[in-house]
PDB file of C-alpha atoms and ligand atoms in Angstrom:
ATOM      1  CA  MET A 121       0.000   0.000   0.000  1.00 48.00           C
ATOM      2  CA  SER A 122       1.434   3.328  -1.039  1.00 52.00           C
ATOM      3  CA  THR A 123       1.759   6.110   1.491  1.00 55.00           C
ATOM      4  CA  THR A 124       1.183   8.788  -1.155  1.00 60.00           C
ATOM      5  CA  THR A 125      -0.903  11.577   0.296  1.00 82.00           C
ATOM      6  CA  SER A 126      -3.519  12.561  -2.192  1.00 93.00           C
ATOM      7  CA  PHE A 127      -4.747  16.047  -3.007  1.00 96.00           C
ATOM      8  CA  ARG A 128      -7.518  17.942  -1.289  1.00 96.00           C
ATOM      9  CA  ARG A 129      -8.301  19.954  -4.431  1.00 97.00           C
ATOM     10  CA  MET A 130      -7.949  18.763  -8.022  1.00 97.00           C
ATOM     11  CA  ASP A 131      -6.137  21.934  -9.031  1.00 98.00           C
ATOM     12  CA  GLU A 132      -3.349  20.949  -6.617  1.00 97.00           C
ATOM     13  CA  SER A 133      -3.037  17.370  -7.986  1.00 97.00           C
ATOM     14  CA  THR A 134       0.140  15.874  -9.437  1.00 97.00           C
ATOM     15  CA  ALA A 135       0.791  13.324 -12.170  1.00 97.00           C
ATOM     16  CA  GLU A 136       2.158  10.926  -9.554  1.00 96.00           C
ATOM     17  CA  GLN A 137      -1.063  11.096  -7.555  1.00 96.00           C
ATOM     18  CA  TRP A 138      -3.139  10.441 -10.677  1.00 96.00           C
ATOM     19  CA  ALA A 139      -0.935   7.463 -11.568  1.00 96.00           C
ATOM     20  CA  GLU A 140      -1.603   6.065  -8.096  1.00 96.00           C
ATOM     21  CA  ILE A 141      -5.370   6.614  -8.429  1.00 95.00           C
ATOM     22  CA  GLY A 142      -5.362   5.081 -11.907  1.00 94.00           C
ATOM     23  CA  SER A 143      -3.556   1.931 -10.860  1.00 95.00           C
ATOM     24  CA  ARG A 144      -5.689   1.477  -7.735  1.00 95.00           C
ATOM     25  CA  THR A 145      -8.889   1.939  -9.742  1.00 93.00           C
ATOM     26  CA  PHE A 146      -7.682  -0.557 -12.347  1.00 93.00           C
ATOM     27  CA  GLU A 147      -6.827  -3.091  -9.627  1.00 96.00           C
ATOM     28  CA  ARG A 148     -10.393  -2.915  -8.355  1.00 96.00           C
ATOM     29  CA  GLN A 149     -12.132  -3.183 -11.715  1.00 96.00           C
ATOM     30  CA  ASP A 150     -13.715  -6.409 -10.433  1.00 97.00           C
ATOM     31  CA  ARG A 151     -15.947  -4.184  -8.291  1.00 97.00           C
ATOM     32  CA  VAL A 152     -18.029  -3.472 -11.391  1.00 97.00           C
ATOM     33  CA  ALA A 153     -18.946  -7.118 -12.041  1.00 98.00           C
ATOM     34  CA  ASN A 154     -19.527  -7.645  -8.316  1.00 98.00           C
ATOM     35  CA  ARG A 155     -21.955  -4.713  -8.185  1.00 98.00           C
ATOM     36  CA  VAL A 156     -23.752  -5.787 -11.363  1.00 98.00           C
ATOM     37  CA  LEU A 157     -24.169  -9.354 -10.085  1.00 98.00           C
ATOM     38  CA  ALA A 158     -25.525  -8.015  -6.775  1.00 98.00           C
ATOM     39  CA  MET A 159     -27.998  -5.773  -8.630  1.00 98.00           C
ATOM     40  CA  LEU A 160     -29.156  -8.718 -10.730  1.00 98.00           C
ATOM     41  CA  GLU A 161     -29.680 -10.799  -7.597  1.00 98.00           C
ATOM     42  CA  ALA A 162     -31.728  -7.966  -6.100  1.00 97.00           C
ATOM     43  CA  LEU A 163     -34.054  -8.078  -9.129  1.00 98.00           C
ATOM     44  CA  GLY A 164     -35.255 -11.359  -7.628  1.00 98.00           C
ATOM     45  CA  ASP A 165     -37.197  -9.261  -5.109  1.00 97.00           C
ATOM     46  CA  ILE A 166     -39.179  -7.482  -7.852  1.00 96.00           C
ATOM     47  CA  THR A 167     -42.224  -9.210  -9.322  1.00 96.00           C
ATOM     48  CA  ASP A 168     -44.879  -6.439  -9.462  1.00 94.00           C
ATOM     49  CA  GLY A 169     -47.615  -8.608 -10.946  1.00 96.00           C
ATOM     50  CA  PHE A 170     -45.604 -10.374 -13.660  1.00 96.00           C
ATOM     51  CA  ALA A 171     -45.617 -14.191 -13.862  1.00 98.00           C
ATOM     52  CA  VAL A 172     -41.900 -14.311 -12.996  1.00 98.00           C
ATOM     53  CA  ASP A 173     -39.620 -12.044 -10.950  1.00 98.00           C
ATOM     54  CA  GLN A 174     -37.292  -9.653 -12.748  1.00 98.00           C
ATOM     55  CA  LEU A 175     -34.193 -11.789 -12.139  1.00 98.00           C
ATOM     56  CA  THR A 176     -35.888 -14.787 -13.780  1.00 98.00           C
ATOM     57  CA  HIS A 177     -37.017 -12.556 -16.657  1.00 98.00           C
ATOM     58  CA  SER A 178     -33.455 -11.283 -17.097  1.00 98.00           C
ATOM     59  CA  LEU A 179     -31.942 -14.775 -16.949  1.00 98.00           C
ATOM     60  CA  GLN A 180     -34.519 -16.075 -19.418  1.00 98.00           C
ATOM     61  CA  THR A 181     -33.836 -13.234 -21.866  1.00 98.00           C
ATOM     62  CA  ALA A 182     -30.094 -13.966 -21.652  1.00 98.00           C
ATOM     63  CA  THR A 183     -30.683 -17.714 -22.029  1.00 98.00           C
ATOM     64  CA  ARG A 184     -32.636 -17.125 -25.241  1.00 98.00           C
ATOM     65  CA  ALA A 185     -29.972 -14.749 -26.588  1.00 98.00           C
ATOM     66  CA  GLU A 186     -27.227 -17.247 -25.828  1.00 98.00           C
ATOM     67  CA  GLU A 187     -29.141 -20.134 -27.386  1.00 98.00           C
ATOM     68  CA  ALA A 188     -29.652 -18.003 -30.519  1.00 98.00           C
ATOM     69  CA  GLY A 189     -25.868 -17.620 -30.805  1.00 98.00           C
ATOM     70  CA  ALA A 190     -25.569 -13.970 -29.749  1.00 98.00           C
ATOM     71  CA  GLU A 191     -22.079 -12.668 -28.969  1.00 98.00           C
ATOM     72  CA  ASP A 192     -20.994 -12.488 -25.336  1.00 98.00           C
ATOM     73  CA  ASP A 193     -21.519  -8.733 -24.967  1.00 98.00           C
ATOM     74  CA  MET A 194     -25.066  -9.091 -26.331  1.00 98.00           C
ATOM     75  CA  VAL A 195     -25.783 -11.961 -23.940  1.00 98.00           C
ATOM     76  CA  VAL A 196     -24.513  -9.894 -20.995  1.00 98.00           C
ATOM     77  CA  ALA A 197     -26.567  -6.933 -22.215  1.00 98.00           C
ATOM     78  CA  ALA A 198     -29.642  -9.184 -22.432  1.00 98.00           C
ATOM     79  CA  LEU A 199     -28.980 -10.248 -18.852  1.00 98.00           C
ATOM     80  CA  CYS A 200     -28.624  -6.614 -17.731  1.00 98.00           C
ATOM     81  CA  HIS A 201     -31.249  -4.950 -19.976  1.00 98.00           C
ATOM     82  CA  ASP A 202     -33.694  -4.325 -17.108  1.00 97.00           C
ATOM     83  CA  ILE A 203     -31.081  -3.747 -14.393  1.00 97.00           C
ATOM     84  CA  GLY A 204     -32.211  -0.103 -14.254  1.00 95.00           C
ATOM     85  CA  LYS A 205     -35.338  -1.365 -12.485  1.00 95.00           C
ATOM     86  CA  TYR A 206     -33.117  -1.868  -9.432  1.00 95.00           C
ATOM     87  CA  VAL A 207     -33.430   1.899  -9.024  1.00 94.00           C
ATOM     88  CA  SER A 208     -36.401   3.053 -11.087  1.00 94.00           C
ATOM     89  CA  VAL A 209     -38.815   1.492 -13.562  1.00 92.00           C
ATOM     90  CA  PRO A 210     -39.343   4.852 -15.323  1.00 94.00           C
ATOM     91  CA  ASN A 211     -36.297   5.443 -17.550  1.00 94.00           C
ATOM     92  CA  HIS A 212     -34.869   1.980 -16.766  1.00 95.00           C
ATOM     93  CA  PRO A 213     -33.653   1.311 -20.324  1.00 95.00           C
ATOM     94  CA  ARG A 214     -31.310   4.293 -20.254  1.00 96.00           C
ATOM     95  CA  ILE A 215     -29.986   3.454 -16.782  1.00 97.00           C
ATOM     96  CA  ALA A 216     -29.105  -0.056 -17.962  1.00 97.00           C
ATOM     97  CA  ALA A 217     -27.684   1.157 -21.265  1.00 98.00           C
ATOM     98  CA  GLU A 218     -25.355   3.684 -19.620  1.00 97.00           C
ATOM     99  CA  ILE A 219     -24.022   1.076 -17.176  1.00 97.00           C
ATOM    100  CA  LEU A 220     -23.264  -1.212 -20.133  1.00 98.00           C
ATOM    101  CA  ARG A 221     -21.951   1.447 -22.513  1.00 98.00           C
ATOM    102  CA  PRO A 222     -18.185   1.336 -21.780  1.00 97.00           C
ATOM    103  CA  TYR A 223     -18.151  -2.462 -22.021  1.00 98.00           C
ATOM    104  CA  VAL A 224     -20.213  -3.378 -25.099  1.00 98.00           C
ATOM    105  CA  ARG A 225     -20.332  -2.580 -28.807  1.00 98.00           C
ATOM    106  CA  GLU A 226     -22.110   0.658 -29.695  1.00 98.00           C
ATOM    107  CA  GLU A 227     -24.952  -1.213 -31.437  1.00 98.00           C
ATOM    108  CA  VAL A 228     -25.560  -3.279 -28.294  1.00 98.00           C
ATOM    109  CA  PHE A 229     -25.748  -0.054 -26.264  1.00 98.00           C
ATOM    110  CA  ASP A 230     -28.320   1.316 -28.750  1.00 98.00           C
ATOM    111  CA  VAL A 231     -30.444  -1.836 -28.588  1.00 98.00           C
ATOM    112  CA  ILE A 232     -30.655  -1.672 -24.790  1.00 98.00           C
ATOM    113  CA  ARG A 233     -31.196   2.116 -24.748  1.00 97.00           C
ATOM    114  CA  THR A 234     -34.221   1.819 -27.039  1.00 97.00           C
ATOM    115  CA  HIS A 235     -35.580  -1.596 -26.085  1.00 97.00           C
ATOM    116  CA  GLN A 236     -38.808  -0.343 -24.540  1.00 95.00           C
ATOM    117  CA  ASP A 237     -39.788   1.393 -27.784  1.00 96.00           C
ATOM    118  CA  PHE A 238     -39.305  -1.892 -29.660  1.00 98.00           C
ATOM    119  CA  GLN A 239     -41.111  -3.826 -26.939  1.00 96.00           C
ATOM    120  CA  GLY A 240     -44.086  -1.482 -27.257  1.00 96.00           C
ATOM    121  CA  ARG A 241     -45.234  -3.430 -30.322  1.00 97.00           C
ATOM    122  CA  HIS A 242     -46.447  -6.138 -27.953  1.00 97.00           C
ATOM    123  CA  TYR A 243     -48.268  -4.131 -25.263  1.00 96.00           C
ATOM    124  CA  TYR A 244     -48.394  -0.333 -25.768  1.00 95.00           C
ATOM    125  CA  HIS A 245     -51.923  -0.631 -27.221  1.00 94.00           C
ATOM    126  CA  HIS A 246     -53.139  -1.466 -23.698  1.00 96.00           C
ATOM    127  CA  PHE A 247     -52.071   2.018 -22.565  1.00 91.00           C
ATOM    128  CA  GLY A 248     -52.999   4.022 -25.640  1.00 94.00           C
ATOM    129  CA  GLY A 249     -49.297   4.238 -26.566  1.00 93.00           C
ATOM    130  CA  ASP A 250     -47.819   3.945 -30.053  1.00 95.00           C
ATOM    131  CA  PRO A 251     -47.128   0.285 -30.919  1.00 96.00           C
ATOM    132  CA  ASP A 252     -44.954   1.517 -33.784  1.00 97.00           C
ATOM    133  CA  ALA A 253     -42.622   3.538 -31.539  1.00 97.00           C
ATOM    134  CA  ARG A 254     -39.736   1.494 -32.940  1.00 98.00           C
ATOM    135  CA  GLU A 255     -40.263   3.008 -36.388  1.00 98.00           C
ATOM    136  CA  GLN A 256     -38.303   6.115 -35.386  1.00 98.00           C
ATOM    137  CA  TYR A 257     -35.172   3.902 -35.460  1.00 98.00           C
ATOM    138  CA  ARG A 258     -35.813   2.149 -38.791  1.00 98.00           C
ATOM    139  CA  GLY A 259     -32.746   2.583 -40.966  1.00 98.00           C
ATOM    140  CA  GLU A 260     -30.323   2.388 -38.044  1.00 98.00           C
ATOM    141  CA  PRO A 261     -27.685  -0.321 -38.557  1.00 98.00           C
ATOM    142  CA  TRP A 262     -28.794  -1.964 -35.299  1.00 98.00           C
ATOM    143  CA  PHE A 263     -32.535  -1.941 -36.075  1.00 98.00           C
ATOM    144  CA  ALA A 264     -32.696  -5.667 -36.939  1.00 98.00           C
ATOM    145  CA  LEU A 265     -30.861  -6.575 -33.729  1.00 98.00           C
ATOM    146  CA  GLY A 266     -33.284  -4.387 -31.764  1.00 98.00           C
ATOM    147  CA  GLU A 267     -36.230  -6.258 -33.303  1.00 98.00           C
ATOM    148  CA  ARG A 268     -34.663  -9.620 -32.604  1.00 98.00           C
ATOM    149  CA  PHE A 269     -33.915  -8.658 -29.002  1.00 98.00           C
ATOM    150  CA  ALA A 270     -37.432  -7.389 -28.282  1.00 98.00           C
ATOM    151  CA  ASP A 271     -39.498  -9.832 -30.346  1.00 98.00           C
ATOM    152  CA  GLU A 272     -37.618 -13.098 -29.822  1.00 98.00           C
ATOM    153  CA  TRP A 273     -35.726 -12.754 -26.546  1.00 98.00           C
ATOM    154  CA  ASP A 274     -37.256 -10.106 -24.247  1.00 98.00           C
ATOM    155  CA  GLN A 275     -41.043 -10.088 -24.749  1.00 98.00           C
ATOM    156  CA  THR A 276     -41.182 -13.920 -24.680  1.00 98.00           C
ATOM    157  CA  SER A 277     -39.290 -14.241 -21.396  1.00 98.00           C
ATOM    158  CA  PHE A 278     -42.014 -14.228 -18.755  1.00 98.00           C
ATOM    159  CA  ASP A 279     -42.493 -18.010 -18.870  1.00 98.00           C
ATOM    160  CA  PRO A 280     -42.176 -19.812 -15.507  1.00 98.00           C
ATOM    161  CA  ASP A 281     -41.785 -23.147 -17.348  1.00 98.00           C
ATOM    162  CA  TYR A 282     -38.937 -22.192 -19.685  1.00 98.00           C
ATOM    163  CA  PRO A 283     -35.604 -23.924 -18.866  1.00 98.00           C
ATOM    164  CA  THR A 284     -33.876 -20.758 -17.698  1.00 98.00           C
ATOM    165  CA  LYS A 285     -30.147 -20.888 -16.927  1.00 98.00           C
ATOM    166  CA  PRO A 286     -29.055 -19.728 -13.436  1.00 98.00           C
ATOM    167  CA  LEU A 287     -27.019 -16.603 -12.710  1.00 98.00           C
ATOM    168  CA  SER A 288     -23.952 -18.769 -11.983  1.00 98.00           C
ATOM    169  CA  HIS A 289     -23.996 -19.897 -15.633  1.00 98.00           C
ATOM    170  CA  PHE A 290     -23.558 -16.301 -16.824  1.00 98.00           C
ATOM    171  CA  GLU A 291     -21.134 -15.133 -14.120  1.00 98.00           C
ATOM    172  CA  PRO A 292     -17.944 -15.892 -16.133  1.00 98.00           C
ATOM    173  CA  ILE A 293     -19.017 -13.771 -19.130  1.00 98.00           C
ATOM    174  CA  VAL A 294     -20.314 -11.030 -16.816  1.00 98.00           C
ATOM    175  CA  ARG A 295     -16.852 -10.890 -15.215  1.00 98.00           C
ATOM    176  CA  GLU A 296     -15.133 -10.963 -18.604  1.00 98.00           C
ATOM    177  CA  VAL A 297     -17.232  -8.240 -20.238  1.00 98.00           C
ATOM    178  CA  PHE A 298     -17.085  -5.855 -17.261  1.00 98.00           C
ATOM    179  CA  ALA A 299     -13.320  -6.369 -16.846  1.00 96.00           C
ATOM    180  CA  ARG A 300     -12.495  -4.376 -19.988  1.00 91.00           C
ATOM    181  CA  PRO A 301     -13.853  -0.834 -20.323  1.00 93.00           C
ATOM    182  CA  LYS A 302     -13.431   0.500 -23.870  1.00 89.00           C
ATOM    183  CA  SER A 303     -14.003   4.087 -22.771  1.00 83.00           C
ATOM    184  CA  PHE A 304     -14.081   6.170 -19.599  1.00 75.00           C
TER     185      PHE A 304
HETATM  186 FE1  FE2 B 473     -37.287  -7.018 -20.331  1.00 54.53          FE
END
């Protein structure tokens, strides 16, 4: 453990202090996966009238994505797509997307950010919403992936009888994806 005394104001900081902070932050990158896994576990407490709790829904969505041959970052994103509900159901897609953003491809970020608008096809008519909300994104290079995510993996994943893989199955790819930020 270094004895470097850190700054009290950023405008008094030194390069040496920032090197120390950088290396200590990097050493504890595993915190991110630990926090994400804990948030996913906590989704097990949220059911709110659905047939399955939100952890089961998340695991089932990821199971379907994996079985369809999706890449690891897409499978992890499928697992985490509703993680924003840990804090707030309103705006949950953006909360999840921003947590994922440094760790996944840009198109995967876009799919998670917009997933509720795609999902609306299957239930917005019950609220007087626009079932074609996804049309605003038609033409985007990730549009087809957004449709696949919502139509085949997410909206189908409220089935208590589906053979859903446990969180422990996904833990290795969660740790791998969150170990490597592509941006800060
Ligand atoms: Fe979902």
